[in-house]
Amino acid sequence: MDFEFYALNSYLKAFVDVRGQERLNDILVTLNNYYENGNKEEALDNMRKLITLVCVDNLRFQSTVGGSFYDPNTNTIYLDTICNSGIVVLHEFGHAMDAYYSRRNKNQKNNNLLENARTNFINNEKSVEFMNKLQARIETIMSTTSAMYDNGMISKYGSIENAYNRFGQYIVYMINSGNIERLFSQYGVPMNMRQKIINDLNNRTLNIYELSKQFYNFDKYNFSNRYFYTKKEGMVLDIITSIFGSREIRLKNGEVIELRVGHTKEYYDSYPDSNICEIIANFNALIVSGNQELLDIIRELIGEELYNYIIKERNTDRIVKNEQNRKTKNK
């Protein structure tokens, strides 16, 4: 195993300086780390598939800002230059492997499978305690990253007030250049707020200073969200929100938790296979990194049916790629 792993790693090192592969070394470093400190067999399996996807399928690893994602249309994994970790790299590579190898029909949602998993989760006595612990962890991480963001802005602009002014200047620039929709998309502005901004703009009542503060908070939230997903807790949360298809999680006691982070219902409704492909990507991250204990907890909460289906999908006899799977960008 050692000879094969390090031989493949050494061979792939030659591709690091190839054009379009400026972030290939990220996954090599990640797999090296988890081969030594995580799940040895799974890290080797990922390395074998990596050499196939890079050398045969021309998979690329490049840099981006604003969040990591896999784009199947260009067969490229984009890794955030600020918020990144080995867990994120394994998640996005999980998407790439799923796009290349999977044979399931991605044009239909697996409603029965997801509904049964939701029922198991709701009826499990341990789900309330588990979600309370996860919520507490989310709040801790989000609080920490919020302070990190504020401190970064103060360091960059001298004060938060100065940061507001820079946001205001950028907003005015984007509006004047006719890029208001791009501005909305860039910061993830809610739909109801978008219309209000447009109405205020048309009525000449738009308060740029107040709007700049709101955009500052949008940007802070987006940063905190990206940072949260560099942690194993982010992968666990992503599995749960994928099962429920939204940030609303129902518990056995009847309580409905509205999570601050996670993919939205609109994302899960955007294409049929979004739920399953996200779960598979998260499983890859947790399995290779050696977080089997967390997966065992997930297995107990969601039941054997979905868990075994995901494992089977991930371990399908993989021979040829399925072109119909390459359709939608995966985050």
CSV table of N, CA and C in Angstrom, one decimal, residues 85-235:
chain,number,residue,atom,x,y,z
A,85,SER,N,-9.8,23.8,3.6
A,85,SER,CA,-9.3,22.8,4.5
A,85,SER,C,-9.3,21.5,3.8
A,86,GLY,N,-8.6,20.5,4.4
A,86,GLY,CA,-8.6,19.1,3.8
A,86,GLY,C,-10.0,18.6,3.7
A,87,ILE,N,-10.9,18.9,4.6
A,87,ILE,CA,-12.3,18.4,4.6
A,87,ILE,C,-13.0,19.0,3.3
A,88,VAL,N,-12.7,20.2,3.0
A,88,VAL,CA,-13.4,20.9,1.9
A,88,VAL,C,-12.8,20.2,0.6
A,89,VAL,N,-11.5,20.0,0.5
A,89,VAL,CA,-10.9,19.4,-0.7
A,89,VAL,C,-11.5,18.0,-0.9
A,90,LEU,N,-11.7,17.2,0.1
A,90,LEU,CA,-12.2,15.9,0.0
A,90,LEU,C,-13.7,16.0,-0.4
A,91,HIS,N,-14.4,16.9,0.1
A,91,HIS,CA,-15.9,17.1,-0.3
A,91,HIS,C,-16.0,17.4,-1.8
A,92,GLU,N,-15.2,18.4,-2.3
A,92,GLU,CA,-15.3,18.8,-3.7
A,92,GLU,C,-14.8,17.6,-4.6
A,93,PHE,N,-13.8,16.9,-4.2
A,93,PHE,CA,-13.3,15.8,-4.9
A,93,PHE,C,-14.4,14.7,-4.9
A,94,GLY,N,-15.1,14.6,-3.9
A,94,GLY,CA,-16.2,13.6,-3.8
A,94,GLY,C,-17.2,13.9,-4.9
A,95,HIS,N,-17.5,15.2,-5.2
A,95,HIS,CA,-18.4,15.6,-6.3
A,95,HIS,C,-17.8,15.1,-7.6
A,96,ALA,N,-16.5,15.4,-7.8
A,96,ALA,CA,-15.9,15.0,-9.1
A,96,ALA,C,-15.9,13.5,-9.3
A,97,MET,N,-15.7,12.7,-8.3
A,97,MET,CA,-15.7,11.3,-8.4
A,97,MET,C,-17.1,10.8,-8.7
A,98,ASP,N,-18.1,11.4,-8.0
A,98,ASP,CA,-19.5,11.0,-8.2
A,98,ASP,C,-19.9,11.4,-9.7
A,99,ALA,N,-19.5,12.5,-10.2
A,99,ALA,CA,-19.8,12.9,-11.6
A,99,ALA,C,-19.3,11.9,-12.6
A,100,TYR,N,-18.1,11.4,-12.3
A,100,TYR,CA,-17.4,10.6,-13.3
A,100,TYR,C,-17.9,9.1,-13.2
A,101,TYR,N,-18.0,8.6,-12.0
A,101,TYR,CA,-18.3,7.2,-11.8
A,101,TYR,C,-19.7,6.8,-11.7
A,102,SER,N,-20.6,7.6,-11.1
A,102,SER,CA,-21.9,7.2,-10.7
A,102,SER,C,-22.8,6.7,-11.9
A,103,ARG,N,-23.6,5.7,-11.6
A,103,ARG,CA,-24.5,5.2,-12.6
A,103,ARG,C,-25.9,5.3,-12.3
A,104,ARG,N,-26.2,6.0,-11.2
A,104,ARG,CA,-27.7,6.2,-10.8
A,104,ARG,C,-28.3,7.2,-11.8
A,105,ASN,N,-29.6,7.2,-11.8
A,105,ASN,CA,-30.3,8.2,-12.6
A,105,ASN,C,-30.4,9.5,-11.8
A,106,LYS,N,-29.7,10.5,-12.3
A,106,LYS,CA,-29.6,11.8,-11.6
A,106,LYS,C,-30.7,12.7,-12.0
A,107,ASN,N,-31.6,12.3,-12.9
A,107,ASN,CA,-32.7,13.1,-13.3
A,107,ASN,C,-34.0,13.0,-12.5
A,108,GLN,N,-33.9,12.2,-11.4
A,108,GLN,CA,-35.1,12.0,-10.6
A,108,GLN,C,-34.6,12.0,-9.1
A,109,LYS,N,-35.5,12.6,-8.3
A,109,LYS,CA,-35.2,12.7,-6.8
A,109,LYS,C,-35.6,11.4,-6.2
A,110,ASN,N,-34.7,11.0,-5.2
A,110,ASN,CA,-35.0,9.8,-4.5
A,110,ASN,C,-35.9,10.1,-3.3
A,111,ASN,N,-37.2,10.4,-3.6
A,111,ASN,CA,-38.1,10.9,-2.5
A,111,ASN,C,-38.4,9.9,-1.4
A,112,ASN,N,-38.6,8.6,-1.8
A,112,ASN,CA,-38.9,7.6,-0.8
A,112,ASN,C,-37.7,7.4,0.2
A,113,LEU,N,-36.6,7.3,-0.4
A,113,LEU,CA,-35.3,7.1,0.4
A,113,LEU,C,-35.2,8.3,1.4
A,114,LEU,N,-35.3,9.5,0.9
A,114,LEU,CA,-35.1,10.7,1.8
A,114,LEU,C,-36.3,10.8,2.8
A,115,GLU,N,-37.5,10.5,2.4
A,115,GLU,CA,-38.6,10.5,3.4
A,115,GLU,C,-38.4,9.5,4.5
A,116,ASN,N,-38.0,8.3,4.2
A,116,ASN,CA,-37.7,7.3,5.2
A,116,ASN,C,-36.6,7.8,6.2
A,117,ALA,N,-35.6,8.4,5.6
A,117,ALA,CA,-34.5,8.9,6.4
A,117,ALA,C,-35.0,10.0,7.4
A,118,ARG,N,-35.8,10.9,6.8
A,118,ARG,CA,-36.4,12.0,7.7
A,118,ARG,C,-37.2,11.4,8.8
A,119,THR,N,-38.0,10.4,8.5
A,119,THR,CA,-38.9,9.8,9.5
A,119,THR,C,-38.0,9.1,10.6
A,120,ASN,N,-36.9,8.4,10.2
A,120,ASN,CA,-36.0,7.8,11.2
A,120,ASN,C,-35.4,8.9,12.1
A,121,PHE,N,-35.0,10.0,11.5
A,121,PHE,CA,-34.4,11.1,12.2
A,121,PHE,C,-35.3,11.7,13.2
A,122,ILE,N,-36.5,12.0,12.8
A,122,ILE,CA,-37.6,12.6,13.6
A,122,ILE,C,-37.9,11.7,14.8
A,123,ASN,N,-38.0,10.4,14.5
A,123,ASN,CA,-38.5,9.4,15.5
A,123,ASN,C,-37.4,8.9,16.5
A,124,ASN,N,-36.1,9.3,16.1
A,124,ASN,CA,-35.0,8.8,17.0
A,124,ASN,C,-34.9,9.7,18.2
A,125,GLU,N,-34.9,9.0,19.4
A,125,GLU,CA,-34.8,9.7,20.7
A,125,GLU,C,-33.6,10.6,20.8
A,126,LYS,N,-32.5,10.2,20.1
A,126,LYS,CA,-31.2,10.9,20.2
A,126,LYS,C,-31.1,12.2,19.3
A,127,SER,N,-32.1,12.3,18.4
A,127,SER,CA,-31.9,13.4,17.5
A,127,SER,C,-32.0,14.8,18.1
A,128,VAL,N,-32.8,15.0,19.2
A,128,VAL,CA,-32.9,16.2,19.9
A,128,VAL,C,-31.6,16.6,20.5
A,129,GLU,N,-31.0,15.7,21.2
A,129,GLU,CA,-29.7,16.0,21.9
A,129,GLU,C,-28.6,16.2,20.9
A,130,PHE,N,-28.6,15.5,19.8
A,130,PHE,CA,-27.6,15.6,18.8
A,130,PHE,C,-27.7,17.0,18.1
A,131,MET,N,-28.9,17.4,17.8
A,131,MET,CA,-29.1,18.7,17.1
A,131,MET,C,-28.8,19.9,18.1
A,132,ASN,N,-29.1,19.7,19.3
A,132,ASN,CA,-28.8,20.8,20.3
A,132,ASN,C,-27.3,21.0,20.4
A,133,LYS,N,-26.5,19.9,20.4
A,133,LYS,CA,-25.1,19.9,20.5
A,133,LYS,C,-24.5,20.6,19.2
A,134,LEU,N,-25.1,20.2,18.1
A,134,LEU,CA,-24.6,20.7,16.8
A,134,LEU,C,-24.9,22.2,16.7
A,135,GLN,N,-26.1,22.6,17.2
A,135,GLN,CA,-26.5,24.0,17.2
A,135,GLN,C,-25.5,24.8,18.0
A,136,ALA,N,-25.2,24.3,19.2
A,136,ALA,CA,-24.3,25.0,20.1
A,136,ALA,C,-22.9,25.2,19.4
A,137,ARG,N,-22.5,24.1,18.7
A,137,ARG,CA,-21.2,24.2,18.0
A,137,ARG,C,-21.3,25.2,16.8
A,138,ILE,N,-22.4,25.2,16.1
A,138,ILE,CA,-22.6,26.2,15.1
A,138,ILE,C,-22.4,27.6,15.6
A,139,GLU,N,-23.1,27.9,16.7
A,139,GLU,CA,-23.1,29.2,17.3
A,139,GLU,C,-21.7,29.6,17.7
A,140,THR,N,-20.9,28.7,18.3
A,140,THR,CA,-19.6,29.0,18.7
A,140,THR,C,-18.7,29.3,17.5
A,141,ILE,N,-18.8,28.5,16.5
A,141,ILE,CA,-18.0,28.8,15.3
A,141,ILE,C,-18.4,30.1,14.6
A,142,MET,N,-19.7,30.3,14.5
A,142,MET,CA,-20.1,31.5,13.8
A,142,MET,C,-19.7,32.8,14.6
A,143,SER,N,-19.8,32.7,15.9
A,143,SER,CA,-19.3,33.8,16.7
A,143,SER,C,-17.9,34.1,16.5
A,144,THR,N,-17.1,33.1,16.5
A,144,THR,CA,-15.6,33.2,16.3
A,144,THR,C,-15.3,33.8,15.0
A,145,THR,N,-16.0,33.3,13.9
A,145,THR,CA,-15.7,33.8,12.6
A,145,THR,C,-16.2,35.2,12.4
A,146,SER,N,-17.3,35.6,13.1
A,146,SER,CA,-17.8,36.9,13.0
A,146,SER,C,-16.7,37.9,13.5
A,147,ALA,N,-16.1,37.6,14.6
A,147,ALA,CA,-15.1,38.4,15.2
A,147,ALA,C,-13.8,38.4,14.3
A,148,MET,N,-13.5,37.3,13.7
A,148,MET,CA,-12.4,37.2,12.7
A,148,MET,C,-12.6,38.2,11.6
A,149,TYR,N,-13.9,38.2,11.1
A,149,TYR,CA,-14.2,39.0,9.9
A,149,TYR,C,-14.1,40.5,10.3
A,150,ASP,N,-14.7,40.9,11.4
A,150,ASP,CA,-14.6,42.3,11.9
A,150,ASP,C,-13.1,42.7,12.0
A,151,ASN,N,-12.3,41.9,12.7
A,151,ASN,CA,-10.9,42.2,12.9
A,151,ASN,C,-10.2,42.4,11.6
A,152,GLY,N,-10.5,41.5,10.6
A,152,GLY,CA,-9.9,41.6,9.3
A,152,GLY,C,-10.2,42.9,8.6
A,153,MET,N,-11.5,43.3,8.7
A,153,MET,CA,-11.9,44.5,8.1
A,153,MET,C,-11.3,45.8,8.7
A,154,ILE,N,-11.1,45.7,10.0
A,154,ILE,CA,-10.5,46.8,10.8
A,154,ILE,C,-9.0,46.9,10.3
A,155,SER,N,-8.4,45.7,10.2
A,155,SER,CA,-7.0,45.7,9.8
A,155,SER,C,-6.8,46.2,8.4
A,156,LYS,N,-7.8,45.9,7.5
A,156,LYS,CA,-7.7,46.3,6.1
A,156,LYS,C,-8.0,47.8,5.9
A,157,TYR,N,-9.1,48.2,6.5
A,157,TYR,CA,-9.6,49.6,6.2
A,157,TYR,C,-9.4,50.6,7.4
A,158,GLY,N,-9.0,50.1,8.5
A,158,GLY,CA,-8.7,51.1,9.6
A,158,GLY,C,-9.9,51.1,10.6
A,159,SER,N,-11.1,50.9,10.2
A,159,SER,CA,-12.3,50.8,11.0
A,159,SER,C,-13.4,50.2,10.3
A,160,ILE,N,-14.4,49.8,11.0
A,160,ILE,CA,-15.6,49.2,10.4
A,160,ILE,C,-16.4,50.3,9.6
A,161,GLU,N,-16.3,51.5,10.2
A,161,GLU,CA,-17.0,52.6,9.5
A,161,GLU,C,-16.4,52.8,8.1
A,162,ASN,N,-15.0,52.7,8.0
A,162,ASN,CA,-14.4,52.9,6.7
A,162,ASN,C,-14.8,51.7,5.8
A,163,ALA,N,-14.9,50.5,6.4
A,163,ALA,CA,-15.4,49.4,5.6
A,163,ALA,C,-16.7,49.6,5.0
A,164,TYR,N,-17.7,50.2,5.8
A,164,TYR,CA,-19.0,50.5,5.3
A,164,TYR,C,-18.9,51.4,4.1
A,165,ASN,N,-18.0,52.4,4.2
A,165,ASN,CA,-17.8,53.4,3.1
A,165,ASN,C,-17.3,52.7,1.8
A,166,ARG,N,-16.4,51.8,2.0
A,166,ARG,CA,-15.9,51.0,0.8
A,166,ARG,C,-17.0,50.2,0.2
A,167,PHE,N,-17.8,49.6,1.0
A,167,PHE,CA,-19.0,48.8,0.5
A,167,PHE,C,-19.9,49.7,-0.2
A,168,GLY,N,-20.1,50.9,0.3
A,168,GLY,CA,-21.0,51.9,-0.3
A,168,GLY,C,-20.5,52.3,-1.7
A,169,GLN,N,-19.2,52.5,-1.8
A,169,GLN,CA,-18.6,52.9,-3.1
A,169,GLN,C,-18.7,51.8,-4.1
A,170,TYR,N,-18.6,50.6,-3.6
A,170,TYR,CA,-18.7,49.4,-4.6
A,170,TYR,C,-20.1,49.3,-5.0
A,171,ILE,N,-21.1,49.4,-4.1
A,171,ILE,CA,-22.5,49.3,-4.4
A,171,ILE,C,-22.9,50.4,-5.5
A,172,VAL,N,-22.4,51.6,-5.3
A,172,VAL,CA,-22.7,52.7,-6.3
A,172,VAL,C,-22.1,52.4,-7.6
A,173,TYR,N,-20.9,51.9,-7.6
A,173,TYR,CA,-20.2,51.5,-8.9
A,173,TYR,C,-21.0,50.4,-9.6
A,174,MET,N,-21.4,49.4,-8.9
A,174,MET,CA,-22.1,48.3,-9.5
A,174,MET,C,-23.5,48.7,-10.1
A,175,ILE,N,-24.2,49.6,-9.4
A,175,ILE,CA,-25.4,50.1,-9.8
A,175,ILE,C,-25.3,51.0,-11.1
A,176,ASN,N,-24.3,51.9,-11.0
A,176,ASN,CA,-24.0,52.8,-12.2
A,176,ASN,C,-23.6,52.1,-13.4
A,177,SER,N,-22.9,50.9,-13.2
A,177,SER,CA,-22.4,50.1,-14.4
A,177,SER,C,-23.4,49.1,-14.9
A,178,GLY,N,-24.6,49.2,-14.3
A,178,GLY,CA,-25.7,48.3,-14.7
A,178,GLY,C,-25.6,46.8,-14.3
A,179,ASN,N,-24.9,46.6,-13.2
A,179,ASN,CA,-24.6,45.2,-12.7
A,179,ASN,C,-25.3,45.0,-11.4
A,180,ILE,N,-26.5,45.5,-11.2
A,180,ILE,CA,-27.2,45.3,-9.9
A,180,ILE,C,-27.5,43.9,-9.6
A,181,GLU,N,-27.9,43.1,-10.6
A,181,GLU,CA,-28.3,41.7,-10.4
A,181,GLU,C,-27.1,40.9,-10.1
A,182,ARG,N,-25.9,41.3,-10.7
A,182,ARG,CA,-24.7,40.6,-10.3
A,182,ARG,C,-24.3,40.9,-8.9
A,183,LEU,N,-24.5,42.1,-8.5
A,183,LEU,CA,-24.3,42.5,-7.1
A,183,LEU,C,-25.1,41.7,-6.1
A,184,PHE,N,-26.4,41.6,-6.4
A,184,PHE,CA,-27.3,40.8,-5.6
A,184,PHE,C,-26.8,39.3,-5.5
A,185,SER,N,-26.4,38.8,-6.6
A,185,SER,CA,-26.0,37.4,-6.6
A,185,SER,C,-24.7,37.2,-5.9
A,186,GLN,N,-23.8,38.2,-6.0
A,186,GLN,CA,-22.5,38.1,-5.4
A,186,GLN,C,-22.6,38.0,-3.9
A,187,TYR,N,-23.5,38.8,-3.3
A,187,TYR,CA,-23.7,38.8,-1.8
A,187,TYR,C,-24.8,38.0,-1.3
A,188,GLY,N,-25.5,37.3,-2.2
A,188,GLY,CA,-26.6,36.4,-1.7
A,188,GLY,C,-27.8,37.2,-1.1
A,189,VAL,N,-28.2,38.3,-1.7
A,189,VAL,CA,-29.2,39.2,-1.2
A,189,VAL,C,-30.6,38.5,-1.3
A,190,PRO,N,-31.4,38.4,-0.3
A,190,PRO,CA,-32.7,37.7,-0.3
A,190,PRO,C,-33.6,38.3,-1.4
A,191,MET,N,-34.5,37.5,-2.0
A,191,MET,CA,-35.3,38.0,-3.1
A,191,MET,C,-36.2,39.2,-2.7
A,192,ASN,N,-36.8,39.1,-1.5
A,192,ASN,CA,-37.7,40.2,-1.1
A,192,ASN,C,-37.0,41.5,-0.9
A,193,MET,N,-35.7,41.4,-0.5
A,193,MET,CA,-34.9,42.6,-0.3
A,193,MET,C,-34.5,43.2,-1.6
A,194,ARG,N,-34.2,42.3,-2.6
A,194,ARG,CA,-33.8,42.8,-3.9
A,194,ARG,C,-34.9,43.7,-4.5
A,195,GLN,N,-36.1,43.3,-4.4
A,195,GLN,CA,-37.2,44.1,-5.0
A,195,GLN,C,-37.3,45.5,-4.3
A,196,LYS,N,-37.1,45.5,-3.0
A,196,LYS,CA,-37.2,46.7,-2.2
A,196,LYS,C,-36.1,47.7,-2.6
A,197,ILE,N,-34.9,47.1,-2.8
A,197,ILE,CA,-33.7,48.0,-3.3
A,197,ILE,C,-34.0,48.6,-4.6
A,198,ILE,N,-34.5,47.8,-5.5
A,198,ILE,CA,-34.8,48.3,-6.9
A,198,ILE,C,-35.9,49.4,-6.8
A,199,ASN,N,-36.9,49.1,-6.0
A,199,ASN,CA,-38.0,50.1,-5.8
A,199,ASN,C,-37.5,51.4,-5.2
A,200,ASP,N,-36.6,51.3,-4.2
A,200,ASP,CA,-36.0,52.5,-3.6
A,200,ASP,C,-35.1,53.2,-4.6
A,201,LEU,N,-34.4,52.4,-5.4
A,201,LEU,CA,-33.5,53.1,-6.4
A,201,LEU,C,-34.4,53.8,-7.4
A,202,ASN,N,-35.5,53.2,-7.9
A,202,ASN,CA,-36.3,53.9,-8.9
A,202,ASN,C,-37.0,55.1,-8.3
A,203,ASN,N,-37.3,55.1,-7.0
A,203,ASN,CA,-38.0,56.2,-6.3
A,203,ASN,C,-37.0,57.2,-5.8
A,204,ARG,N,-35.7,57.0,-6.0
A,204,ARG,CA,-34.7,57.9,-5.5
A,204,ARG,C,-34.7,58.0,-4.0
A,205,THR,N,-35.0,56.9,-3.3
A,205,THR,CA,-35.1,57.0,-1.8
A,205,THR,C,-34.0,56.0,-1.2
A,206,LEU,N,-33.1,55.5,-2.1
A,206,LEU,CA,-32.2,54.5,-1.6
A,206,LEU,C,-31.1,55.1,-0.7
A,207,ASN,N,-31.0,54.6,0.5
A,207,ASN,CA,-30.0,55.1,1.4
A,207,ASN,C,-28.7,54.2,1.3
A,208,ILE,N,-27.7,54.7,0.6
A,208,ILE,CA,-26.5,53.9,0.3
A,208,ILE,C,-25.8,53.5,1.6
A,209,TYR,N,-25.7,54.4,2.6
A,209,TYR,CA,-25.0,54.2,3.8
A,209,TYR,C,-25.6,53.0,4.6
A,210,GLU,N,-27.0,53.0,4.7
A,210,GLU,CA,-27.7,51.9,5.4
A,210,GLU,C,-27.5,50.6,4.6
A,211,LEU,N,-27.6,50.8,3.3
A,211,LEU,CA,-27.5,49.6,2.5
A,211,LEU,C,-26.1,49.0,2.6
A,212,SER,N,-25.1,49.8,2.7
A,212,SER,CA,-23.7,49.4,2.8
A,212,SER,C,-23.5,48.5,4.1
A,213,LYS,N,-24.2,48.9,5.2
A,213,LYS,CA,-24.1,48.2,6.4
A,213,LYS,C,-24.7,46.8,6.3
A,214,GLN,N,-25.8,46.7,5.5
A,214,GLN,CA,-26.5,45.5,5.3
A,214,GLN,C,-25.6,44.5,4.4
A,215,PHE,N,-25.0,45.1,3.4
A,215,PHE,CA,-24.1,44.3,2.6
A,215,PHE,C,-22.8,43.9,3.4
A,216,TYR,N,-22.4,44.7,4.3
A,216,TYR,CA,-21.3,44.3,5.2
A,216,TYR,C,-21.7,43.0,5.9
A,217,ASN,N,-22.9,43.0,6.5
A,217,ASN,CA,-23.4,41.9,7.2
A,217,ASN,C,-23.6,40.6,6.3
A,218,PHE,N,-24.1,40.9,5.1
A,218,PHE,CA,-24.2,39.8,4.1
A,218,PHE,C,-22.8,39.1,3.9
A,219,ASP,N,-21.8,40.0,3.7
A,219,ASP,CA,-20.5,39.5,3.4
A,219,ASP,C,-19.9,38.7,4.6
A,220,LYS,N,-20.2,39.3,5.8
A,220,LYS,CA,-19.7,38.6,7.0
A,220,LYS,C,-20.4,37.2,7.2
A,221,TYR,N,-21.7,37.2,6.9
A,221,TYR,CA,-22.4,35.9,7.0
A,221,TYR,C,-21.8,34.9,6.0
A,222,ASN,N,-21.6,35.3,4.8
A,222,ASN,CA,-21.1,34.4,3.7
A,222,ASN,C,-19.7,33.9,4.1
A,223,PHE,N,-18.9,34.8,4.7
A,223,PHE,CA,-17.5,34.4,5.2
A,223,PHE,C,-17.7,33.3,6.3
A,224,SER,N,-18.5,33.6,7.2
A,224,SER,CA,-18.7,32.7,8.4
A,224,SER,C,-19.3,31.3,7.9
A,225,ASN,N,-20.2,31.4,6.9
A,225,ASN,CA,-20.7,30.1,6.3
A,225,ASN,C,-19.6,29.3,5.7
A,226,ARG,N,-18.8,30.0,4.9
A,226,ARG,CA,-17.7,29.2,4.2
A,226,ARG,C,-16.7,28.7,5.2
A,227,TYR,N,-16.4,29.4,6.2
A,227,TYR,CA,-15.5,28.9,7.2
A,227,TYR,C,-16.1,27.7,8.0
A,228,PHE,N,-17.4,27.8,8.3
A,228,PHE,CA,-18.0,26.7,9.0
A,228,PHE,C,-17.8,25.4,8.2
A,229,TYR,N,-17.9,25.4,6.9
A,229,TYR,CA,-17.8,24.2,6.1
A,229,TYR,C,-16.4,23.7,5.9
A,230,THR,N,-15.4,24.4,6.6
A,230,THR,CA,-14.1,23.9,6.6
A,230,THR,C,-13.9,22.9,7.8
A,231,LYS,N,-15.0,22.8,8.6
A,231,LYS,CA,-15.0,21.9,9.8
A,231,LYS,C,-15.8,20.6,9.5
A,232,LYS,N,-15.5,19.6,10.3
A,232,LYS,CA,-16.2,18.3,10.1
A,232,LYS,C,-17.7,18.5,10.5
A,233,GLU,N,-18.0,19.4,11.4
A,233,GLU,CA,-19.4,19.7,11.8
A,233,GLU,C,-20.2,20.2,10.6
A,234,GLY,N,-19.5,21.0,9.7
A,234,GLY,CA,-20.1,21.5,8.5
A,234,GLY,C,-20.6,20.4,7.6
A,235,MET,N,-19.7,19.3,7.5
A,235,MET,CA,-20.1,18.2,6.7
A,235,MET,C,-21.3,17.4,7.3
